XYZ file of C-alpha atoms in Angstrom:
83
model
C 31.375 -10.294 -4.418
C 27.853 -9.235 -3.372
C 27.717 -11.762 -0.559
C 31.271 -10.998 0.636
C 30.633 -7.237 0.410
C 27.405 -7.505 2.394
C 29.099 -9.639 5.070
C 31.801 -7.017 5.555
C 29.158 -4.338 5.837
C 27.601 -5.746 9.011
C 29.183 -6.366 12.407
C 28.547 -9.735 13.967
C 26.125 -9.708 16.874
C 28.025 -11.065 19.871
C 25.725 -10.453 22.816
C 22.087 -10.548 23.805
C 22.201 -6.829 24.642
C 23.542 -5.971 21.193
C 20.847 -8.163 19.581
C 18.147 -6.503 21.697
C 19.463 -3.027 20.794
C 19.267 -3.815 17.071
C 15.805 -5.323 17.485
C 14.583 -2.256 19.427
C 15.936 0.098 16.772
C 14.269 -1.931 14.020
C 10.926 -2.000 15.859
C 11.078 1.697 16.582
C 11.387 2.517 12.854
C 9.202 -0.226 11.414
C 5.841 1.507 11.848
C 7.149 4.613 10.063
C 8.497 2.388 7.284
C 5.125 0.635 6.897
C 3.299 3.976 6.740
C 5.684 5.373 4.132
C 5.443 2.133 2.146
C 1.633 2.346 2.141
C 1.772 5.957 1.008
C 4.134 5.084 -1.805
C 1.827 2.222 -2.905
C -1.106 4.686 -3.052
C 0.905 7.170 -5.108
C 2.058 4.399 -7.451
C -1.506 3.189 -7.956
C -2.657 6.760 -8.714
C 0.067 7.198 -11.326
C -0.707 3.813 -12.875
C -4.373 4.779 -13.103
C -3.615 8.130 -14.698
C -1.160 6.518 -17.127
C -3.761 3.891 -18.144
C -6.295 6.677 -18.747
C -3.762 8.705 -20.716
C -3.039 5.764 -23.013
C -6.686 5.463 -23.945
C -7.024 9.110 -24.937
C -5.960 11.023 -28.019
C -3.148 13.517 -27.359
C -4.500 17.036 -27.629
C -8.074 16.060 -26.636
C -9.710 17.830 -23.706
C -9.851 14.600 -21.721
C -6.112 14.007 -22.343
C -5.320 17.495 -21.091
C -7.387 16.906 -17.931
C -5.447 13.703 -17.193
C -2.139 15.440 -17.861
C -3.100 18.378 -15.618
C -3.462 15.903 -12.752
C 0.221 14.976 -13.037
C 2.771 16.932 -11.009
C 4.855 19.391 -12.966
C 7.826 17.114 -13.599
C 9.830 17.288 -16.839
C 10.067 13.492 -17.138
C 6.305 13.106 -16.734
C 5.556 15.943 -19.037
C 7.850 14.422 -21.717
C 5.441 11.496 -21.820
C 2.959 13.751 -23.567
C 5.045 13.255 -26.642
C 4.652 9.445 -26.594
């Protein structure tokens, strides 16, 4: 079903102009996509680093609290304190 569903989702390209229009749209948005992707990679790396540091520390220690204070105030992240 996944293949059939994805085929129905897209209209066949029937002309050079249509192809060029899709290509232009893609190229216009691609730089923004790449920039957002790079930002997400940086954020992911930061969280992975903080999580690795957190795992090495004893809950309740001053160092642990410093690492946890660097996390955004998000209930799901704060729940990790209990792990």
